[in-house]
Coordinates of C-alpha atoms and ligand atoms in Angstrom, one line a residue:
X1 CA 0.0 0.0 0.0
X2 CA 2.8 2.4 1.0
X3 CA 4.5 1.8 -2.4
X4 CA 1.3 2.7 -4.3
X5 CA 0.9 5.9 -2.4
X6 CA 4.5 7.0 -2.9
X7 CA 4.0 6.6 -6.7
X8 CA 1.1 8.9 -6.6
X9 CA 2.5 11.5 -4.2
X10 CA 5.9 11.9 -6.0
X11 CA 4.3 12.8 -9.3
X12 CA 5.4 16.4 -10.1
X13 CA 3.2 16.2 -13.2
X14 CA 0.0 14.4 -12.6
X15 CA -1.4 12.5 -15.5
X16 CA -5.1 12.6 -15.4
X17 CA -7.9 11.0 -17.4
X18 CA -11.3 12.7 -17.1
X19 CA -14.1 10.4 -18.3
X20 CA -17.1 12.4 -19.3
X21 CA -16.3 15.7 -20.9
X22 CA -19.5 17.6 -20.4
X23 CA -19.9 20.7 -18.3
X24 CA -18.1 19.3 -15.2
X25 CA -15.6 17.1 -17.0
X26 CA -14.4 19.8 -19.4
X27 CA -14.2 22.4 -16.6
X28 CA -12.1 20.1 -14.4
X29 CA -9.9 18.9 -17.3
X30 CA -9.2 22.5 -18.4
X31 CA -8.4 23.8 -14.9
X32 CA -6.2 20.8 -14.1
X33 CA -4.3 21.3 -17.3
X34 CA -3.9 25.0 -16.4
X35 CA -2.3 23.8 -13.1
X36 CA 0.3 21.8 -15.0
X37 CA -1.4 18.4 -15.2
X38 CA -1.3 16.3 -18.4
X39 CA -4.9 15.7 -19.1
X40 CA -6.9 13.4 -21.4
X41 CA -10.6 14.4 -21.5
X42 CA -12.6 11.4 -22.9
X43 CA -16.2 11.2 -23.9
X44 CA -18.5 8.9 -25.8
X45 CA -20.1 11.8 -27.6
X46 CA -18.0 12.2 -30.8
X47 CA -19.8 15.5 -31.8
X48 CA -18.9 17.0 -28.5
X49 CA -15.3 16.0 -28.7
X50 CA -15.0 17.3 -32.3
X51 CA -16.6 20.6 -31.2
X52 CA -13.9 21.0 -28.5
X53 CA -11.1 20.1 -30.9
X54 CA -12.4 22.6 -33.5
X55 CA -12.6 25.5 -31.0
X56 CA -16.4 25.6 -31.2
X57 CA -16.7 26.1 -27.4
X58 CA -19.7 23.7 -27.0
X59 CA -20.0 24.5 -23.2
X60 CA -21.1 28.1 -22.5
X61 CA -19.4 28.9 -19.3
X62 CA -17.5 32.2 -18.7
X63 CA -13.8 31.7 -19.5
X64 CA -14.0 28.0 -20.2
X65 CA -13.7 28.2 -24.0
X66 CA -10.6 30.4 -23.8
X67 CA -9.0 28.2 -21.1
X68 CA -9.6 24.9 -22.9
X69 CA -8.2 26.3 -26.1
X70 CA -5.1 27.6 -24.3
X71 CA -4.5 24.3 -22.7
X72 CA -5.0 22.3 -25.9
X73 CA -2.5 24.6 -27.6
X74 CA 0.0 24.0 -24.8
X75 CA -0.3 20.3 -25.4
X76 CA -1.4 19.6 -21.8
X77 CA -5.1 18.9 -22.7
X78 CA -6.4 16.5 -25.3
X79 CA -10.0 15.7 -26.1
X80 CA -10.8 12.2 -27.5
X81 CA -13.1 9.2 -27.5
X82 CA -10.2 7.0 -26.8
X83 CA -10.6 5.1 -23.5
X84 CA -7.2 3.5 -23.8
X85 CA -5.7 6.9 -22.7
X86 CA -6.8 5.8 -19.2
X87 CA -3.8 3.5 -19.1
X88 CA -1.4 6.5 -19.1
X89 CA -3.1 8.2 -16.2
X90 CA -2.3 8.1 -12.5
X91 CA -5.7 9.5 -11.6
X92 CA -9.0 8.8 -13.4
X93 CA -11.9 11.1 -12.7
X94 CA -15.4 9.9 -13.6
X95 CA -17.6 12.9 -14.5
X96 CA -20.4 11.3 -16.6
X97 CA -24.0 12.4 -16.2
X98 CA -26.4 10.9 -13.6
X99 CA -29.9 11.9 -14.9
X100 CA -33.2 11.3 -13.3
X101 CA -35.0 8.2 -14.6
X102 CA -38.7 8.5 -15.5
X103 CA -39.8 7.2 -12.2
X104 CA -37.8 10.0 -10.4
X105 CA -35.1 7.6 -9.3
X106 CA -31.4 8.1 -10.1
X107 CA -30.2 6.7 -13.5
X108 CA -26.7 5.4 -12.9
X109 CA -26.3 3.6 -16.2
X110 CA -23.7 6.1 -17.4
X111 CA -21.6 5.4 -14.4
X112 CA -21.9 1.7 -15.0
X113 CA -21.0 2.1 -18.7
X114 CA -18.0 4.4 -17.9
X115 CA -16.7 1.9 -15.3
X116 CA -16.9 -0.9 -17.9
X117 CA -15.1 1.2 -20.5
X118 CA -12.2 2.1 -18.3
X119 CA -11.8 -1.3 -16.6
X120 CA -9.7 -3.0 -19.4
X121 CA -7.1 -0.2 -19.2
X122 CA -6.5 0.1 -15.5
X123 CA -3.4 -1.1 -13.6
X124 CA -2.5 -1.4 -10.0
X125 CA -2.0 1.7 -8.0
X126 CA -4.1 4.1 -10.1
X127 CA -6.6 6.3 -8.3
X128 CA -10.2 6.3 -9.7
X129 CA -12.3 9.1 -8.3
X130 CA -16.0 9.5 -9.0
X131 CA -17.2 13.2 -9.2
X132 CA -20.7 12.6 -10.6
X133 CA -23.5 13.0 -8.1
X134 CA -24.6 9.5 -7.1
X135 CA -26.7 7.9 -4.3
X136 CA -24.7 6.5 -1.4
X137 CA -23.2 3.1 -2.1
X138 CA -22.7 3.6 -5.9
X139 CA -18.9 4.3 -5.7
X140 CA -18.3 1.2 -3.6
X141 CA -20.8 -1.3 -5.2
X142 CA -20.9 -0.2 -8.8
X143 CA -17.3 1.2 -9.3
X144 CA -14.9 -0.1 -6.7
X145 CA -16.1 -3.7 -6.6
X146 CA -16.1 -3.9 -10.4
X147 CA -12.8 -2.2 -11.0
X148 CA -11.0 -4.2 -8.3
X149 CA -11.7 -7.3 -10.3
X150 CA -9.5 -5.8 -13.0
X151 CA -6.7 -4.1 -11.0
X152 CA -5.7 -3.2 -7.5
X153 CA -6.9 0.4 -7.8
X154 CA -7.5 3.1 -5.2
X155 CA -11.1 4.4 -5.3
X156 CA -12.7 7.4 -3.8
X157 CA -15.8 9.7 -4.2
X158 CA -15.4 13.4 -4.3
X159 CA -18.5 15.5 -4.8
X160 CA -18.4 18.3 -7.3
X161 CA -20.0 21.4 -5.7
X162 CA -19.2 24.2 -8.1
X163 CA -22.0 26.3 -9.5
X164 CA -22.4 27.1 -13.2
X165 CA -21.7 30.7 -14.2
X166 CA -18.8 30.9 -11.7
X167 CA -17.3 27.4 -12.3
X168 CA -13.6 28.2 -12.9
X169 CA -13.3 30.4 -9.8
X170 CA -15.3 28.0 -7.6
X171 CA -13.3 24.9 -8.7
X172 CA -10.1 26.7 -7.6
X173 CA -11.5 28.0 -4.3
X174 CA -14.1 25.7 -2.8
X175 CA -13.0 23.1 -0.2
X176 CA -13.1 19.6 -1.7
X177 CA -14.6 16.7 0.2
X178 CA -13.2 13.2 -0.4
X179 CA -14.1 9.8 0.9
X180 CA -12.1 6.7 -0.1
X181 CA -12.8 3.0 0.2
X182 CA -9.6 2.7 2.4
X183 CA -6.9 4.8 4.0
X184 CA -4.6 4.6 0.9
X185 CA -7.5 5.9 -1.3
X186 CA -8.1 8.8 1.1
X187 CA -4.5 9.7 1.2
X188 CA -4.1 9.6 -2.6
X189 CA -7.3 11.6 -3.2
X190 CA -6.3 14.2 -0.6
X191 CA -2.8 14.7 -1.9
X192 CA -4.1 14.9 -5.5
X193 CA -6.4 17.8 -4.8
X194 CA -4.0 19.6 -2.5
X195 CA -1.2 19.4 -5.0
X196 CA -3.2 20.3 -8.1
X197 CA -5.8 22.8 -7.0
X198 CA -4.2 23.8 -3.7
X199 CA -7.6 24.0 -2.0
X200 CA -8.7 22.8 1.5
X201 CA -9.5 19.1 1.5
X202 CA -11.9 17.5 4.0
X203 CA -11.5 13.8 4.3
X204 CA -14.6 12.0 5.5
X205 CA -14.8 8.4 6.7
X206 CA -16.2 6.7 3.6
X207 CA -17.3 7.1 0.0
X208 CA -20.9 6.9 1.3
X209 CA -20.4 9.9 3.6
X210 CA -18.9 11.9 0.7
X211 CA -21.8 10.9 -1.5
X212 CA -24.3 12.1 1.2
X213 CA -22.5 15.4 1.5
X214 CA -23.4 16.4 -2.1
X215 CA -27.0 15.4 -1.6
X216 CA -27.2 17.2 1.7
X217 CA -25.8 20.4 0.0
X218 CA -28.3 20.3 -2.8
X219 CA -31.2 19.5 -0.6
X220 CA -30.3 22.5 1.6
X221 CA -30.0 24.8 -1.4
X222 CA -33.3 23.7 -3.0
X223 CA -35.1 23.9 0.4
X224 CA -33.6 27.3 1.2
X225 CA -34.7 28.7 -2.1
X226 CA -38.2 27.3 -1.6
X227 CA -38.3 29.2 1.7
X228 CA -37.3 32.4 -0.1
X229 CA -40.0 31.7 -2.7
X230 CA -42.7 31.2 -0.1
X231 CA -41.6 34.4 1.7
X232 CA -41.8 36.2 -1.6
X233 CA -45.3 34.9 -2.3
X234 CA -46.4 36.1 1.2
X235 CA -44.9 39.6 0.6
X236 CA -46.9 39.7 -2.7
X237 CA -50.1 38.6 -1.0
X238 CA -50.0 40.9 2.1
X239 CA -51.6 44.3 1.8
X240 CA -48.4 46.1 2.7
X241 CA -45.6 47.6 0.6
X242 CA -43.1 44.8 1.3
X243 CA -39.9 44.1 -0.4
X244 CA -38.8 40.5 0.2
X245 CA -35.1 41.3 -0.4
X246 CA -35.3 43.8 2.5
X247 CA -37.0 41.2 4.7
X248 CA -34.4 38.6 3.8
X249 CA -31.4 41.0 4.4
X250 CA -32.8 41.8 7.8
X251 CA -33.4 38.2 8.7
X252 CA -29.9 37.2 7.6
X253 CA -28.4 39.5 10.2
X254 CA -29.2 37.0 12.9
X255 CA -26.4 34.8 14.1
X256 CA -27.6 31.3 15.1
X257 CA -25.0 29.0 16.6
X258 CA -21.7 29.5 14.7
X259 CA -23.3 31.0 11.5
X260 CA -25.7 33.7 10.3
X261 CA -29.1 32.8 9.0
X262 CA -28.6 32.7 5.2
X263 CA -31.9 32.8 3.3
X264 CA -31.1 32.8 -0.4
X265 CA -32.8 34.9 -3.1
X266 CA -36.1 34.3 -4.7
X267 CA -36.5 34.3 -8.5
X268 CA -38.6 33.0 -11.3
X269 CA -37.6 29.4 -10.6
X270 CA -34.9 26.8 -10.2
X271 CA -33.5 24.9 -13.2
X272 CA -30.3 23.2 -14.4
X273 CA -29.0 19.7 -14.0
X274 CA -28.5 19.4 -10.3
X275 CA -31.2 21.1 -8.1
X276 CA -34.0 19.8 -10.2
X277 CA -32.9 16.1 -9.7
X278 CA -30.8 15.7 -6.6
X279 CA -33.7 16.3 -4.1
X280 CA -35.5 13.5 -6.0
X281 CA -32.5 11.3 -5.5
X282 CA -32.8 11.9 -1.8
X283 CA -36.5 11.2 -1.9
X284 CA -36.0 7.9 -3.8
X285 CA -33.3 6.9 -1.4
X286 CA -35.6 7.5 1.6
X287 CA -38.5 5.6 0.0
X288 CA -36.3 2.7 -0.9
X289 CA -35.2 2.4 2.7
X290 CA -38.5 3.0 4.5
X291 CA -37.9 6.7 5.4
X292 CA -40.8 8.9 4.3
X293 CA -39.0 12.2 3.6
X294 CA -41.2 15.3 3.1
X295 CA -38.8 18.1 2.5
X296 CA -37.4 17.0 -1.0
X297 CA -41.0 16.8 -2.4
X298 CA -41.9 20.1 -0.8
X299 CA -38.9 22.0 -2.1
X300 CA -39.4 20.6 -5.6
X301 CA -43.1 21.4 -5.6
X302 CA -42.5 25.0 -4.5
X303 CA -39.6 25.7 -6.8
X304 CA -41.2 24.0 -9.8
X305 CA -44.3 26.2 -9.3
X306 CA -42.5 29.5 -9.6
X307 CA -42.6 29.9 -13.4
X308 CA -46.4 29.6 -13.4
X309 CA -46.6 31.9 -10.4
X310 CA -44.6 34.6 -12.2
X311 CA -46.6 34.2 -15.4
X312 CA -49.8 34.7 -13.4
X313 CA -48.4 37.9 -11.7
X314 CA -47.6 39.3 -15.2
X315 CA -51.1 38.4 -16.4
X316 CA -52.7 40.0 -13.4
X317 CA -50.9 43.3 -14.1
X318 CA -52.1 43.2 -17.7
X319 CA -55.7 42.4 -16.7
X320 CA -55.7 45.2 -14.1
X321 CA -54.8 47.6 -16.9
X322 CA -57.8 46.2 -18.9
X323 CA -55.4 45.1 -21.6
X324 CA -56.2 42.2 -24.0
X325 CA -53.3 39.8 -23.3
X326 CA -53.1 38.6 -26.9
X327 CA -52.5 42.1 -28.1
X328 CA -49.5 42.7 -25.9
X329 CA -45.9 42.2 -26.9
X330 CA -43.5 40.8 -24.3
X331 CA -39.7 41.1 -24.3
X332 CA -38.1 38.2 -22.4
X333 CA -34.5 38.7 -21.3
X334 CA -32.9 35.3 -20.6
X335 CA -33.4 31.7 -21.6
X336 CA -30.5 30.2 -19.6
X337 CA -31.4 28.5 -16.3
X338 CA -29.1 30.9 -14.3
X339 CA -27.3 34.2 -14.4
X340 CA -24.1 34.4 -16.5
X341 CA -24.5 30.8 -17.8
X342 CA -25.5 29.7 -21.2
X343 CA -26.9 26.4 -20.0
X344 CA -30.5 25.8 -20.9
X345 CA -30.9 22.3 -19.3
X346 CA -34.2 22.3 -17.5
X347 CA -34.4 26.0 -17.6
X348 CA -37.4 27.4 -15.7
X349 CA -37.8 29.9 -18.6
X350 CA -39.4 27.2 -20.7
X351 CA -42.3 26.4 -18.3
X352 CA -42.6 30.2 -17.8
X353 CA -43.0 30.7 -21.6
X354 CA -45.6 27.9 -21.6
X355 CA -47.4 29.5 -18.7
X356 CA -47.5 32.9 -20.4
X357 CA -49.0 31.3 -23.4
X358 CA -51.6 29.6 -21.2
X359 CA -52.5 32.9 -19.7
X360 CA -53.2 34.3 -23.2
X361 CA -50.0 36.1 -24.2
X362 CA -49.2 35.4 -27.9
X363 CA -46.3 37.7 -28.8
X364 CA -43.1 37.0 -27.0
X365 CA -39.5 38.0 -28.2
X366 CA -36.6 36.3 -26.4
X367 CA -33.0 37.5 -26.1
X368 CA -30.1 35.7 -24.4
X369 CA -26.6 36.5 -25.5
X370 CA -25.1 33.6 -23.4
X371 CA -27.2 30.9 -25.1
X372 CA -26.0 29.2 -28.3
X373 CA -28.4 29.3 -31.2
X374 CA -28.4 25.5 -31.5
X375 CA -29.2 25.1 -27.8
X376 CA -32.2 27.4 -28.1
X377 CA -33.3 25.6 -31.3
X378 CA -33.3 22.4 -29.3
X379 CA -36.1 24.0 -27.2
X380 CA -37.9 25.2 -30.4
X381 CA -37.1 28.8 -29.3
X382 CA -36.0 31.4 -31.9
X383 CA -33.8 33.9 -30.1
X384 CA -33.8 37.5 -31.2
X385 CA -30.1 38.4 -31.5
X386 CA -30.6 42.1 -30.8
X387 CA -31.4 43.3 -27.3
X388 CA -32.7 46.6 -28.6
X389 CA -35.0 45.0 -31.1
X390 CA -36.3 42.7 -28.4
X391 CA -37.2 45.6 -26.2
X392 CA -38.5 47.9 -28.8
X393 CA -42.2 48.8 -28.2
X394 CA -42.5 46.0 -25.7
X395 CA -45.5 46.2 -23.3
X396 CA -43.7 44.0 -20.8
X397 CA -39.9 43.7 -20.3
X398 CA -39.4 40.4 -18.4
X399 CA -36.0 39.8 -16.8
X400 CA -35.6 36.1 -16.2
X401 CA -31.8 36.0 -15.6
X402 CA -29.4 38.6 -14.3
X403 CA -26.6 38.3 -16.9
X404 CA -24.0 41.0 -16.7
X405 CA -25.2 42.2 -20.1
X406 CA -28.6 42.9 -18.7
X407 CA -27.3 44.9 -15.8
X408 CA -26.1 47.5 -18.3
X409 CA -29.7 48.1 -19.2
X410 CA -30.5 51.4 -17.3
X411 CA -34.0 52.5 -16.5
X412 CA -33.6 55.3 -19.1
X413 CA -32.6 52.9 -21.8
X414 CA -35.5 50.6 -21.0
X415 CA -37.9 53.5 -21.1
X416 CA -36.5 54.8 -24.4
X417 CA -37.1 51.4 -26.0
X418 CA -40.2 49.9 -24.4
X419 CA -43.8 51.1 -25.0
X420 CA -45.0 53.9 -22.7
X421 CA -46.3 52.5 -19.4
X422 CA -44.7 49.1 -19.9
X423 CA -44.3 46.6 -17.1
X424 CA -40.8 45.8 -16.0
X425 CA -41.0 42.3 -14.4
X426 CA -38.0 41.5 -12.3
X427 CA -37.5 37.8 -12.1
X428 CA -33.8 38.0 -11.4
X429 CA -32.3 41.3 -12.3
X430 CA -32.8 42.6 -8.8
X431 CA -33.2 46.3 -9.5
X432 CA -32.3 48.3 -6.4
X433 CA -34.7 50.8 -4.8
X434 CA -33.3 53.8 -6.6
X435 CA -33.6 52.1 -10.0
X436 CA -37.1 51.0 -9.2
X437 CA -37.9 54.7 -8.3
X438 CA -36.3 55.8 -11.6
X439 CA -38.3 53.3 -13.6
X440 CA -41.5 54.6 -12.0
X441 CA -40.6 58.2 -12.5
X442 CA -40.1 57.4 -16.2
X443 CA -43.7 56.1 -16.4
X444 CA -42.9 52.4 -16.3
X445 CA -44.6 49.9 -13.9
X446 CA -42.4 47.7 -11.8
X447 CA -43.1 44.3 -10.3
X448 CA -40.6 41.8 -8.8
X449 CA -40.8 38.4 -7.1
X450 CA -42.0 39.4 -3.7
X451 CA -41.3 43.1 -4.3
Ligands
LIG1 N1 -23.6 20.9 -14.1 C1 -23.3 21.2 -12.8 O1 -23.4 22.4 -12.4 C2 -22.9 20.2 -11.8 C3 -22.5 20.6 -10.6 C4 -22.1 19.6 -9.6 C5 -22.2 18.3 -9.9 N2 -22.7 17.9 -11.2 C6 -22.8 16.5 -11.4 O2 -21.7 16.1 -12.3 C7 -22.1 15.1 -13.2 C8 -21.9 15.6 -14.6 O3 -22.7 16.7 -14.8 P1 -22.5 17.6 -16.2 O4 -23.3 18.8 -15.9 O5 -21.1 17.7 -16.5 O6 -23.3 16.6 -17.2 P2 -23.1 16.7 -18.8 O7 -24.3 16.0 -19.4 O8 -22.8 18.0 -19.3 O9 -21.8 15.8 -19.1 C9 -21.8 14.4 -18.9 C10 -20.9 13.8 -20.1 O10 -20.7 12.5 -19.8 C11 -20.7 11.8 -21.1 N3 -20.9 10.4 -21.0 C12 -22.0 9.7 -20.8 N4 -21.8 8.4 -20.7 C13 -20.4 8.3 -20.8 C14 -19.6 7.1 -20.8 N5 -20.0 5.9 -20.6 N6 -18.2 7.3 -21.0 C15 -17.8 8.6 -21.2 N7 -18.5 9.7 -21.2 C16 -19.9 9.5 -21.0 C17 -21.8 12.5 -21.9 O11 -21.6 12.4 -23.3 C18 -21.6 14.0 -21.4 O12 -20.8 14.7 -22.3 C19 -23.6 14.8 -12.9 O13 -23.6 13.7 -12.0 C20 -24.0 16.1 -12.2 O14 -25.1 15.8 -11.3 C21 -23.0 18.8 -12.1

């Protein structure tokens, strides 16, 4: 065991294979290469690999396209579909997808397939680390038990906790949790992250504990946002002039135990690949083991209801003006599921557009400079490439993400483009009180989520 560890720890240049080169895999591969590692990023998706190789920047994340191109040019990063590259690596990271199956249980078939694909190329002493989000037990039963039939490998789980839109910075600053199947796996995993990323590493007692950490994090986030959403709905419903952001800021000044209350921010909904599925992973896990968990279903129900709630608020405003909804023109700013990201996976904007249609709106122009045309096409959405044209003569300007580009839209510019008296609906732009005052002085109406 000691000999295996010394092989790993002495490596001045780590050779890494990243299996699964989607959002997480390509981000980790590019950052590790930038830290001096020699990295093979491998995927079964030939189109994706070809897009990386041809500089098409298939993953829209700030800074990622530039970084991966620099690292490919330096020779430290290669994209391929060639699993035999795993044989050269001292560390193999598994970053394939773990989608939700139709019955709302985790689909770990990609993990199983990736494990089978790497098994023939492994040799004793390599470290295999799972980064995909999985239910507790998968790293041990599906990955370690299988791979150790092929070679005497070290195996660990290390949850990936970075958030899209800020991925490069978060990967290099967030503490990393690892849980190995034995002490040698723990030591190898810890020294790998410390030496490559230089971040704090928290070693937990087992892969199962590390797997639970990720689920606990995402359950907390989804539930916390649901709380913010319900507070926002209450602020909307009460007959007082309440701003939920002011309420939350006040509430967050309370220290409880070691930490301050930290209620997150409400918006037009929660989307993306993690928060929409991981609470269901937790729910399925409880159900399978006889624990009837109520919070995952609750947070999912509250957050999934926000797009329809926001559409109804917009429709209410129009009806109060005695406007015929089908005559109105709406400008929607944002298709991505979150601010400063181009990712449209499970974006809450799609159900919101459907809900606007159900309410009776018929003319909706959509602009999102972060989203690739082909990704929007995948949703059947034709993006308007011009922000000004999108806003021109709009009766409602609907902010559904807070991209930096949209922050440059001043109240004056909105007023100069939109129709007189238009509604500015603030799903996520978070206009401050002065800006809201300016919008109103310029003759526009303002409505936010809980504001
Ligand atoms: N996206 C996020 O913000 C985020 C954050 C934290 C954790 N995660 C977790 O990380 C994992 C990956 O997420 P993602 O957003 O990168 O997903 P993704 O869909 O962007 O990427 C997954 C990649 O794996 C590839 N793949 C599938 N089967 C494969 C196989 N057998 N061999 C090799 N490659 C294979 C797919 O082609 C795809 O490119 C998931 O478990 C997710 O829950 C994601």
